[in-house]
Each structure stands twice: as structure tokens, then as C-alpha cells.
XYZ file of C-alpha atoms in Angstrom:
395
model
C -28.969 20.643 -21.359
C -25.876 21.080 -19.222
C -25.603 24.232 -17.149
C -22.033 25.115 -18.078
C -20.012 24.984 -21.244
C -16.277 25.480 -20.863
C -15.909 28.029 -23.598
C -18.842 30.285 -22.800
C -19.433 30.045 -19.055
C -18.739 32.957 -16.774
C -16.171 32.038 -14.128
C -16.827 33.472 -10.675
C -14.013 33.844 -8.166
C -15.037 32.553 -4.746
C -12.042 32.345 -2.415
C -9.679 29.763 -3.873
C -12.369 28.530 -6.297
C -13.075 29.609 -9.833
C -16.671 28.650 -10.445
C -18.810 28.384 -13.550
C -21.932 30.518 -13.602
C -24.688 29.049 -11.458
C -22.323 27.334 -9.018
C -21.746 28.347 -5.404
C -19.339 27.479 -2.616
C -20.616 26.137 0.676
C -18.997 24.882 3.852
C -19.364 21.158 4.537
C -21.239 22.013 7.709
C -23.854 23.741 5.552
C -24.554 20.822 3.226
C -25.548 18.231 5.809
C -25.117 16.714 9.242
C -21.535 15.865 10.214
C -20.740 13.687 13.215
C -18.196 11.147 14.374
C -18.856 7.648 15.695
C -18.206 5.770 18.904
C -15.115 4.060 20.231
C -15.432 0.622 21.826
C -13.076 -0.746 24.442
C -11.182 -3.710 22.980
C -12.237 -6.030 25.808
C -15.884 -5.000 25.541
C -15.785 -5.355 21.753
C -14.497 -8.909 22.041
C -16.788 -10.019 24.850
C -20.010 -8.232 23.891
C -20.043 -7.443 20.173
C -17.999 -10.130 18.450
C -19.471 -12.937 16.337
C -23.104 -11.918 16.721
C -25.609 -13.165 14.134
C -27.791 -10.050 14.180
C -27.334 -6.324 14.626
C -25.839 -3.345 12.800
C -22.338 -3.809 11.431
C -19.724 -1.704 13.225
C -17.134 -0.126 10.951
C -13.704 1.017 12.183
C -11.032 2.794 10.146
C -9.266 -0.520 9.507
C -12.420 -1.818 7.809
C -12.155 0.773 5.025
C -9.568 0.066 2.344
C -7.579 2.686 0.454
C -9.703 1.682 -2.560
C -12.807 2.853 -0.615
C -14.154 -0.661 -0.062
C -15.918 -1.249 3.257
C -15.499 -4.623 4.958
C -18.923 -5.010 6.548
C -18.297 -8.636 7.532
C -15.611 -7.926 10.120
C -17.258 -9.893 12.908
C -18.428 -6.893 14.944
C -22.139 -6.050 15.281
C -24.179 -3.793 17.545
C -27.369 -5.574 18.710
C -30.755 -3.842 18.694
C -30.798 -3.346 22.454
C -27.556 -1.316 22.296
C -28.248 0.793 19.202
C -29.433 3.758 21.252
C -25.924 4.077 22.707
C -24.312 4.345 19.257
C -24.393 6.872 16.466
C -25.718 5.440 13.218
C -24.758 6.325 9.669
C -27.566 5.654 7.226
C -27.260 4.227 3.745
C -25.583 6.693 1.311
C -23.494 8.318 4.037
C -19.960 9.552 3.319
C -17.277 8.373 5.751
C -13.767 9.786 5.999
C -10.949 9.033 8.411
C -10.068 12.209 10.310
C -7.142 11.090 12.463
C -3.860 9.206 12.139
C -1.890 7.985 9.146
C -5.064 7.292 7.151
C -6.544 10.753 7.724
C -8.067 12.024 4.491
C -6.958 8.884 2.644
C -9.627 6.415 3.712
C -12.934 7.520 2.256
C -16.050 5.401 1.754
C -19.734 5.514 0.822
C -22.136 3.295 2.778
C -24.653 1.036 1.067
C -26.334 0.107 4.376
C -26.905 1.432 7.885
C -23.839 1.074 10.109
C -22.401 2.052 13.441
C -18.863 3.350 13.158
C -15.684 4.365 14.980
C -14.860 7.697 16.556
C -11.978 8.413 14.148
C -14.415 8.510 11.236
C -16.478 11.555 10.310
C -19.879 10.873 8.723
C -21.676 13.316 6.441
C -25.382 12.863 5.698
C -26.279 15.499 3.121
C -29.501 17.482 2.895
C -32.083 16.779 0.185
C -30.684 19.677 -1.880
C -27.252 18.032 -2.144
C -26.368 14.783 -3.892
C -24.282 12.784 -1.419
C -22.213 11.059 -4.114
C -21.319 14.451 -5.582
C -19.727 15.431 -2.259
C -18.227 11.940 -1.903
C -16.425 12.374 -5.222
C -15.278 15.832 -4.191
C -13.486 14.325 -1.196
C -11.077 12.721 -3.714
C -10.464 15.937 -5.623
C -6.997 17.470 -5.266
C -8.398 20.780 -3.961
C -10.250 19.086 -1.120
C -7.230 16.926 -0.287
C -5.027 20.022 -0.090
C -7.559 21.820 2.105
C -7.928 18.790 4.378
C -4.183 18.269 4.806
C -3.696 21.962 5.616
C -5.893 21.508 8.699
C -4.021 18.542 10.173
C -2.601 19.175 13.646
C -1.091 17.166 16.491
C 1.588 14.495 16.729
C -0.470 11.756 15.074
C -2.200 14.186 12.721
C -5.897 14.917 12.849
C -8.555 17.393 11.733
C -10.971 18.668 14.351
C -14.710 18.542 13.767
C -14.903 22.348 13.857
C -12.234 22.736 11.168
C -13.700 19.947 9.053
C -17.100 21.628 8.964
C -15.459 24.774 7.580
C -13.911 23.010 4.580
C -15.546 24.135 1.348
C -17.246 22.340 -1.508
C -18.337 23.845 -4.878
C -21.954 23.058 -5.766
C -24.018 23.462 -8.935
C -27.773 22.904 -8.929
C -29.061 19.536 -7.773
C -29.896 18.475 -11.330
C -26.344 19.308 -12.453
C -24.910 17.418 -9.478
C -26.939 14.380 -10.503
C -25.772 14.669 -14.117
C -22.118 14.883 -13.082
C -22.449 11.963 -10.643
C -23.970 9.817 -13.396
C -20.960 10.534 -15.619
C -18.461 9.882 -12.811
C -20.154 6.647 -11.737
C -19.999 5.289 -15.277
C -16.428 6.465 -15.930
C -15.057 5.206 -12.627
C -16.642 1.763 -12.990
C -14.799 1.390 -16.299
C -11.551 2.785 -14.863
C -11.724 0.598 -11.755
C -12.318 -2.487 -13.884
C -9.348 -1.645 -16.122
C -7.216 -0.990 -13.018
C -8.217 -4.313 -11.446
C -7.286 -6.119 -14.678
C -3.906 -4.370 -14.793
C -3.272 -5.160 -11.108
C -4.125 -8.822 -11.711
C -1.804 -8.910 -14.724
C 0.928 -7.344 -12.585
C 0.346 -9.968 -9.884
C 0.417 -12.735 -12.500
C 3.716 -11.479 -13.919
C 5.331 -11.538 -10.480
C 3.920 -14.969 -9.692
C 5.150 -16.358 -13.019
C 8.773 -15.690 -12.052
C 8.296 -16.858 -8.463
C 6.665 -20.078 -9.649
C 9.483 -20.842 -12.080
C 12.106 -20.033 -9.453
C 10.520 -22.294 -6.832
C 10.129 -25.129 -9.329
C 13.869 -25.110 -10.056
C 14.739 -25.816 -6.430
C 11.863 -28.277 -5.950
C 12.520 -30.344 -9.103
C 16.263 -30.815 -8.666
C 18.196 -33.013 -11.082
C 20.055 -36.283 -10.517
C 23.432 -34.544 -10.415
C 22.414 -32.225 -7.576
C 23.843 -32.389 -4.065
C 22.294 -31.370 -0.748
C 24.230 -29.742 2.067
C 23.666 -27.291 4.898
C 24.602 -23.635 4.744
C 27.142 -24.356 7.441
C 28.967 -26.482 4.837
C 28.360 -24.280 1.810
C 28.598 -20.599 2.720
C 30.144 -18.124 5.119
C 27.789 -15.899 7.090
C 29.376 -12.587 8.088
C 27.639 -10.697 10.842
C 27.420 -6.938 10.555
C 28.899 -4.507 13.063
C 28.079 -1.084 14.408
C 29.149 1.552 11.930
C 29.731 4.533 14.219
C 33.521 4.204 14.417
C 34.042 3.729 10.680
C 31.634 6.314 9.265
C 33.289 8.821 6.942
C 31.269 11.066 4.598
C 34.124 10.768 2.093
C 34.482 7.022 2.552
C 34.802 4.656 -0.400
C 32.464 1.881 0.732
C 28.710 2.114 1.415
C 27.337 1.203 4.829
C 24.251 -0.945 4.257
C 21.292 -1.787 6.482
C 19.087 -4.890 6.367
C 16.956 -3.556 3.502
C 20.000 -2.462 1.488
C 19.510 1.166 2.488
C 22.718 3.195 2.377
C 23.290 4.534 5.890
C 26.550 6.329 5.171
C 30.047 5.545 3.883
C 33.197 4.053 5.395
C 36.905 3.530 4.597
C 36.649 -0.141 5.568
C 34.415 -2.974 4.421
C 33.230 -6.285 5.846
C 31.891 -8.040 2.753
C 33.237 -8.235 -0.788
C 31.235 -7.499 -3.915
C 28.995 -10.354 -4.999
C 27.683 -10.877 -1.468
C 23.991 -11.467 -0.802
C 22.558 -9.457 2.082
C 19.624 -10.541 4.253
C 18.294 -8.838 7.342
C 19.142 -10.071 10.822
C 16.377 -7.817 12.120
C 13.600 -6.012 10.304
C 13.534 -6.883 6.607
C 14.456 -10.561 6.737
C 12.843 -11.804 3.513
C 14.236 -9.460 0.835
C 17.683 -10.767 -0.181
C 19.825 -8.314 -2.145
C 22.857 -8.896 -4.353
C 25.506 -6.233 -3.709
C 27.927 -5.460 -6.529
C 30.477 -3.532 -4.507
C 32.497 -4.019 -1.317
C 30.479 -2.785 1.676
C 30.147 -2.530 5.435
C 27.000 -4.222 6.768
C 25.511 -2.899 9.991
C 24.637 -5.152 12.910
C 21.086 -5.738 11.656
C 22.278 -7.379 8.410
C 24.005 -10.631 7.494
C 26.358 -11.002 4.532
C 26.139 -14.387 2.776
C 29.342 -15.369 0.942
C 29.175 -18.319 -1.453
C 31.709 -21.085 -0.877
C 33.660 -22.971 -3.547
C 30.731 -25.214 -4.473
C 28.381 -22.348 -5.389
C 28.286 -19.408 -7.750
C 27.357 -16.118 -6.099
C 24.288 -15.597 -8.272
C 22.980 -19.144 -7.693
C 23.100 -18.481 -3.942
C 21.124 -15.270 -4.482
C 18.341 -17.067 -6.350
C 18.150 -19.771 -3.703
C 17.696 -17.021 -1.110
C 14.914 -15.503 -3.239
C 13.133 -18.872 -3.225
C 13.610 -19.566 0.492
C 10.985 -18.562 3.070
C 13.073 -16.891 5.783
C 9.926 -16.051 7.747
C 9.821 -19.700 8.837
C 12.962 -18.985 10.885
C 11.655 -15.760 12.419
C 12.532 -15.613 16.117
C 11.219 -12.085 16.760
C 8.235 -11.263 18.935
C 7.616 -7.739 17.633
C 10.387 -7.191 15.072
C 11.196 -9.997 12.579
C 14.564 -11.540 13.513
C 16.957 -14.239 12.300
C 19.757 -15.941 14.241
C 22.951 -17.352 12.764
C 22.618 -20.771 14.411
C 19.369 -21.314 12.496
C 20.770 -20.094 9.189
C 23.659 -22.558 9.190
C 21.173 -25.455 9.425
C 19.359 -24.465 6.210
C 19.509 -27.334 3.740
C 20.272 -26.308 0.161
C 20.207 -28.382 -3.019
C 22.458 -27.384 -5.904
C 23.968 -28.818 -9.105
C 27.498 -30.179 -8.645
C 28.486 -28.474 -11.876
C 29.047 -24.739 -11.619
C 28.411 -24.547 -15.351
C 24.918 -25.874 -14.776
C 24.458 -23.337 -11.977
C 25.502 -20.570 -14.383
C 23.067 -21.894 -17.001
C 20.211 -21.816 -14.483
C 21.189 -18.291 -13.423
C 21.173 -17.165 -17.069
C 17.669 -18.588 -17.557
C 16.440 -16.907 -14.388
C 18.051 -13.591 -15.367
C 16.341 -13.715 -18.772
C 12.941 -14.551 -17.285
C 13.338 -11.892 -14.613
C 14.164 -9.297 -17.282
C 11.054 -10.238 -19.239
C 8.788 -10.188 -16.193
C 10.238 -6.852 -15.051
C 9.337 -5.394 -18.446
C 5.788 -6.690 -18.076
C 5.607 -5.349 -14.521
C 6.742 -1.935 -15.759
C 4.086 -1.935 -18.490
C 1.274 -2.910 -16.114
C 2.422 -0.523 -13.380
C 2.575 2.285 -15.931
C -0.984 1.477 -16.980
C -2.136 1.498 -13.339
C -0.463 4.865 -12.758
C -2.098 6.287 -15.902
C -5.523 5.123 -14.749
C -5.002 6.767 -11.352
C -4.030 10.025 -13.080
C -7.026 9.726 -15.412
C -9.311 9.616 -12.378
C -7.698 12.758 -10.992
C -8.075 14.559 -14.322
C -11.752 13.623 -14.634
C -12.410 14.806 -11.072
C -10.734 18.148 -11.737
C -12.861 18.638 -14.845
C -15.997 17.630 -12.969
C -15.580 20.247 -10.267
C -14.685 22.964 -12.743
C -17.916 22.342 -14.631
C -16.075 20.964 -17.654
C -17.797 17.581 -17.995
């Protein structure tokens, strides 16, 4: 019989927690052994620990996904003769990233012994505490709030001392086991439903992309082929500092279409497609107003042979990454763009017909994407709700 019933349990105030009768609050440092792993020099990792056939898998932060999946087969192993120099997390250990952009967000539960990186904190619980109960609590909103409140430093991190002082509510071991059994079963079903919705979302996006690519691959007999240098005008952007005016009429747009201010002058007319010169080079946008493009964005103006929307859809089908000239930041150059070969129907009416078909299909796929994304969001919220109930003793 369950220890707590929502309507007749006695709630005990314990700091920020309201606990059902029979529960207690403990610090993480009291429920098990907490320790971080070892860093490995990149050169040493490559020369000494890469592509070994035997040894303990070494897990870094990058090897844990935001879905809590551990990539054990990352190519890095610690051989038996070096194990004594590394800290080892046993099977059923909780790992959490404690530093950087993934701090508190990358959480995992080991199903085998591993060595691990120094930015990960491991928790091996005592026999009186169910490790998966604490693992699930790491995802609870209260723990996340407590964890984030302890972040310090430029890159953001939680010290070991502060982490050990974070609190966790605990019922008896038997109640922990009962709750974990419920959560395991519920989350398997939720994760499966979420994976199905994510696959359906991916399929919806690929359906449109496939149809779009097929149009430009299976061109008709009345299509022509010319270079962009013959078909369109490419207008380079310019620095916006001298034209910026908070009360200006025209938006100032960056490579990703982000509004960076307003101006009294414009470079490109409405109906122009924007692509990035630097940064976001593969996300063409159709702009329905006159605008000033900054020096990291190109404006593509359709010539007399093309409709504006047909040019946009060609850009959506084209792989601009093939023309990337950047070493660190993706970059395009005008001399490459003008050599792009584009096929198109001679008849603008046929172009308009194709655009209409693509618009209709895109509308339908966007509706499907919205439905599937809404379902994914609902499943994420359902998980949060179940976790909140679990740690209030309401399951």
C-alpha cells in the first residue's frame, strides 16, 4: 500500500519543500558518493586512448545527448593498465554536466562501468537510496531551479561543494522503488510516443523537400538553363551605421533575416530573396518589404525571365554549403554565385503554376509540422507534470 495519499497525507514544511508524511529532505552529499572525472589532453587522447579494442569506455560531456542517451562507442577507451589513474563510475551511476552551456541539462544514467570527463559529476548512491529515484529528481523543476541558482563564473559552473549541498526529497526505500517503477513505465511510453511524433515531423519536412528537389531535377522540355549571372542581380549589403534611424521606414536585415534596426533608405525592393554572405548561408528568405541589407547578406533580385517566388524556391532547393569558402564562419562570394546554373520554364505562367503547387504543399506540411510539434511539446510537459507529482508523493 502506498505511503502517501494526496487527500489525507500530512504535509511537512522542510525549507522550500512541502513533504508528505514519512518523507525527509537530504543533501545530495548525504545520499551517496559524489565525484568528478578526469580530463585527458587532446594529443594524449588521440595517441594513447583512441581506437582501442579493449578497456573501459571514456565518456565526455559531448557523449551525452540532451535526451540522456550515452554514446559509449565514441572510440575512446581506457586500457586496464591505466585504470588506476582514472576515476570510475559503476553501473547505475548518475552523471550530470556541471560546467558550461550544458550544465544541468545533460544528465545520464550508466548501464556499464565507465571512466568519464572532469566536467561531469557522478553520484553513486548508498544502499538506502534508489539511484534512479535521484536520477529522475535531477529532471524535476525544483532541482533545476536549485542547480541554476548555484551557477557562477563566465562560462557557468557549479562547484562540487555547492552541488553536494543541493537537496533531494526522499521517502522510504520501498516507496522510492514503487515511484521509480511507475516513472520507468510511464516514461518508456512517453519517449516512444515522442520518437514517433519526431519521426512524423521529420517525414513531413522531408516530404516537401523531396517534392521541391524533384521539380528542379525533373525539368520539362520547355525549360531553359542559364547562369545566375544571366538571370538575376545580386546586390551586396552595406554597413548600416550611417543610415540607422530608430524612426526609419525600412528594416535593416542581417543574413538570417534578423531585424537589426531601421533606416530611411533601402537597398533592395520588396520581393527580394535574401541569403547570407557570412554566417547563415543556407536559409534563403523572401522579404515582402523594401529593406536595407547589411554587409553580411546578399539580396537576390529576379530578372525578366523569372518570377520572384520561383527564384526563392530554387534557392530553397540549392545546396549553398557546396560554395562555402569560410574556414571558421560559413561564407559565400559573389563570383561563385554568378556561376550557379539554374533551370527554369520559359513560360512565367508555368513558373507561377509551380509556385502555387509548392505554396499549397508547403501550407499542408506546415500544418502537419505544427500538429506534430504541438504533440511533442505536450509530451514534454506531461513528463514535467508526472515528475512534479512524483516528488510531491501524488503518484
